[in-house]
Amino acid sequence: MSAQNKLCLALDVDTFEDAKALIDSLQSSVGMFKVGKQLFTRVGPKIVDYIQSKGSEVFLDLKFHDIPSTVRKAAYAVSDMGVALFNVHAMGGKDMMEGAAQGIQDAESSKSKVLGVTVLTSMDQETLSKDLKVNDSVEKYVIHLAKLAKFSGLNGVVASPHEIKLIREHCGKDFLIVTPGIRPEWANKGDQKRIMTPKQAIEAGADYIVIGRPITKADDPVIAAEKILQEMA
Ligand code: C5P
């Protein structure tokens, strides 16, 4: 896969116009656009249609987590929209993830792939043990959830770049790993802590890297995207 097809831009904006401006200027550098809860809740499916009308792919980052039959119907709906990737919380369990995989089958000739979100990078050991009463270490729990996602029929996971190697070891080479938390050397870290550069993440085995602000907040987003593509290649 080309560097361009591995690069996914996070569209973390509030309006259709702001998203459109980014899509129009970056569609020839970036293969995929990530639409999350912020933009989707404000704008709705028309943003997915717009990205697809430009010939680009969509990662619909809505992180479903509900009873299995509801997730199955939601997965059917997003698969019908033709998104390339969408995701669910692996903490929703095996039946729920099987529901998500089944929802893709329900849609006619769907090309969608579904990813599990393991442990959010905003959670630490204290959140796991005190709030969730999970006794495993974060690392062990990430591996447990990644394997559960795989055995429930999911196509891959969203993970921190630091978890790529371990997940590869446990889940094999065909399991997709999509990673945010990417910062080129020259970019501001912002609120991301456990980061890797685009080159490091690709070398570690990421299939897709998700980047937002280093591109969207750059003085020239197109030049920033091109620099990242060069690094990745
Ligand atoms: O601007 P930035 O490059 O930090 O954007 C990263 C994107 O990936 C954001 O949309 C963020 O919500 C998302 N993300 C993340 N860390 C996770 C999961 C998702 O940064 N663990």
XYZ file of C-alpha atoms and ligand atoms in Angstrom:
254
model
C 0.000 0.000 0.000
C 1.290 3.508 -0.803
C 2.198 5.973 1.954
C -0.754 8.111 0.834
C -3.210 5.242 1.330
C -1.805 4.615 4.819
C -2.252 8.216 5.904
C -5.580 9.077 7.557
C -6.387 12.691 8.446
C -8.499 13.309 11.584
C -11.203 15.841 10.706
C -11.704 17.188 14.236
C -13.775 20.253 13.257
C -17.335 21.406 13.921
C -18.717 22.427 10.565
C -19.222 20.998 7.099
C -17.451 24.037 5.627
C -14.312 23.574 7.752
C -14.221 19.862 6.948
C -14.796 20.548 3.243
C -11.909 23.039 3.134
C -9.545 20.418 4.604
C -10.825 17.648 2.317
C -10.575 19.827 -0.809
C -7.003 20.879 -0.111
C -5.706 17.512 1.154
C -7.532 14.885 -0.922
C -4.549 14.374 -3.200
C -2.114 13.854 -0.281
C -4.242 11.781 2.073
C -5.982 8.504 1.213
C -8.466 8.450 4.074
C -10.316 10.913 6.315
C -11.398 10.128 9.872
C -14.819 11.431 10.890
C -15.415 11.243 14.633
C -18.233 11.942 17.053
C -17.658 15.714 17.034
C -18.103 16.229 13.284
C -20.595 13.399 12.677
C -22.932 14.571 15.424
C -23.028 18.076 13.970
C -23.035 17.322 10.257
C -24.284 13.746 9.800
C -23.848 11.313 6.910
C -23.465 14.038 4.281
C -19.818 14.422 5.299
C -19.256 10.741 4.493
C -20.943 11.215 1.095
C -18.789 14.266 0.408
C -15.488 12.468 1.172
C -16.532 9.511 -0.976
C -17.600 11.813 -3.830
C -13.983 13.014 -3.904
C -12.741 9.432 -4.305
C -11.298 9.215 -0.766
C -11.956 6.619 1.924
C -13.698 7.180 5.275
C -12.787 5.938 8.755
C -15.977 6.477 10.782
C -14.697 6.713 14.359
C -17.937 6.391 16.361
C -16.662 3.688 18.768
C -19.938 1.767 19.176
C -20.533 0.120 22.571
C -24.031 -1.265 23.177
C -26.025 -4.493 23.287
C -25.071 -6.876 20.450
C -28.264 -6.458 18.386
C -27.990 -2.657 18.445
C -24.330 -2.742 17.445
C -25.175 -5.201 14.664
C -27.760 -2.775 13.246
C -25.414 0.203 13.589
C -22.643 -1.794 11.869
C -25.090 -2.661 9.077
C -25.938 1.023 8.681
C -22.336 2.225 8.446
C -21.396 -0.658 6.149
C -24.276 0.358 3.881
C -22.734 3.833 3.757
C -19.611 2.255 2.298
C -17.123 3.432 4.922
C -13.748 1.683 4.678
C -13.218 1.483 8.452
C -15.336 1.893 11.575
C -14.841 0.821 15.179
C -16.374 -0.532 18.373
C -15.089 -0.735 21.955
C -13.523 -4.146 22.508
C -14.641 -3.787 26.143
C -18.183 -4.396 24.815
C -17.247 -8.090 24.766
C -17.291 -11.031 22.370
C -21.035 -11.133 21.589
C -21.085 -7.431 20.828
C -18.047 -7.657 18.544
C -19.538 -10.674 16.777
C -22.637 -8.507 16.274
C -20.473 -5.842 14.646
C -18.851 -8.373 12.302
C -22.313 -9.776 11.487
C -23.611 -6.278 10.682
C -21.031 -6.013 7.900
C -22.283 -9.329 6.463
C -25.845 -8.002 6.577
C -24.948 -5.187 4.195
C -24.844 -6.192 0.566
C -21.299 -6.484 -0.844
C -19.848 -4.347 1.924
C -16.149 -3.572 1.846
C -16.162 -2.175 5.406
C -13.690 -3.355 8.011
C -14.274 -3.086 11.738
C -11.652 -2.309 14.369
C -11.716 -2.789 18.121
C -10.660 -0.018 20.449
C -8.690 -1.710 23.254
C -7.741 0.521 26.199
C -8.117 4.215 25.394
C -4.759 5.990 25.619
C -6.397 8.437 28.032
C -6.760 5.574 30.543
C -3.922 4.493 32.801
C -3.338 1.748 35.344
C -5.280 3.635 37.988
C -8.346 3.975 35.739
C -8.239 0.246 35.007
C -7.792 -0.956 38.567
C -9.742 1.649 40.555
C -12.568 2.638 38.211
C -13.020 -0.522 36.173
C -11.791 -3.073 38.732
C -9.554 -4.675 36.099
C -6.569 -6.315 37.785
C -4.396 -6.839 34.683
C -1.638 -4.423 33.696
C -2.600 -2.063 30.851
C -0.310 -3.987 28.504
C -1.763 -7.389 29.384
C -5.300 -6.071 29.077
C -4.595 -4.499 25.673
C -3.330 -7.872 24.418
C -6.308 -9.682 25.928
C -8.762 -7.309 24.213
C -6.875 -7.407 20.888
C -7.009 -11.234 20.872
C -10.672 -11.193 21.864
C -11.351 -8.763 18.987
C -9.590 -11.085 16.581
C -11.447 -14.185 17.774
C -14.760 -12.307 17.586
C -14.202 -11.668 13.869
C -12.938 -8.089 13.916
C -10.434 -7.036 11.275
C -8.037 -5.199 13.564
C -7.595 -2.696 16.357
C -6.901 0.944 17.058
C -3.809 1.077 19.260
C -1.065 3.273 20.626
C 2.059 3.072 18.446
C 3.903 1.629 21.457
C 1.583 -1.396 21.440
C 2.048 -2.274 17.748
C 4.861 -4.806 18.164
C 3.129 -6.789 20.923
C -0.208 -6.846 19.090
C 1.530 -8.040 15.903
C 3.193 -10.849 17.849
C -0.097 -12.012 19.336
C -2.531 -11.356 16.497
C -0.505 -11.967 13.339
C 0.423 -10.043 10.242
C -3.038 -9.841 8.687
C -4.632 -8.128 11.676
C -4.995 -4.402 10.941
C -3.343 -1.956 13.323
C -4.421 1.666 13.070
C -2.566 4.102 15.238
C -3.062 7.700 16.389
C -0.573 9.440 18.712
C 1.733 10.275 15.799
C 3.972 13.339 15.825
C 6.701 14.196 13.310
C 9.898 15.557 14.954
C 9.028 19.073 13.770
C 5.446 19.140 15.101
C 4.021 20.354 18.395
C 3.148 17.415 20.679
C -0.111 19.058 21.868
C -1.855 16.819 24.429
C -0.427 13.566 22.998
C 2.055 11.923 25.359
C 3.183 8.452 24.248
C 3.985 9.381 20.675
C 5.999 8.045 17.756
C 7.043 9.689 14.500
C 5.306 8.580 11.276
C 8.475 6.735 10.207
C 8.775 4.888 13.538
C 5.112 3.858 13.482
C 5.353 2.480 9.940
C 8.579 0.668 10.831
C 6.890 -0.797 13.921
C 4.220 -2.261 11.627
C 1.244 0.124 11.594
C -1.135 -0.382 8.663
C -2.632 3.116 8.908
C -1.561 6.169 10.860
C -4.079 8.759 12.012
C -2.824 12.337 12.204
C -4.748 15.512 12.928
C -3.215 18.703 14.240
C 0.336 18.336 12.865
C -1.354 18.736 9.466
C -4.509 20.743 10.150
C -2.777 23.339 12.359
C 0.354 23.661 10.184
C 1.005 26.982 8.426
C 0.651 25.061 5.172
C -1.273 21.789 5.664
C -0.435 20.496 2.178
C 3.313 20.923 2.734
C 2.998 19.305 6.198
C 1.170 16.305 4.672
C 3.785 15.977 1.913
C 6.611 16.031 4.478
C 4.874 13.274 6.446
C 4.395 11.191 3.276
C 8.116 11.488 2.495
C 8.961 10.317 6.016
C 6.578 7.372 5.716
C 7.962 6.292 2.359
O -4.580 15.940 16.339
P -4.121 14.545 16.640
O -3.049 14.049 15.673
O -3.711 14.364 18.081
O -5.409 13.661 16.384
C -5.467 12.286 16.675
C -6.844 11.748 16.442
O -6.878 10.397 16.879
C -7.940 12.478 17.210
O -9.120 12.421 16.420
C -8.083 11.664 18.464
O -9.364 11.735 19.019
C -7.838 10.249 17.948
N -7.388 9.306 18.946
C -6.241 9.484 19.722
N -5.882 8.546 20.658
C -6.635 7.447 20.833
C -7.777 7.265 20.079
C -8.131 8.226 19.138
O -5.537 10.463 19.550
N -6.253 6.536 21.697
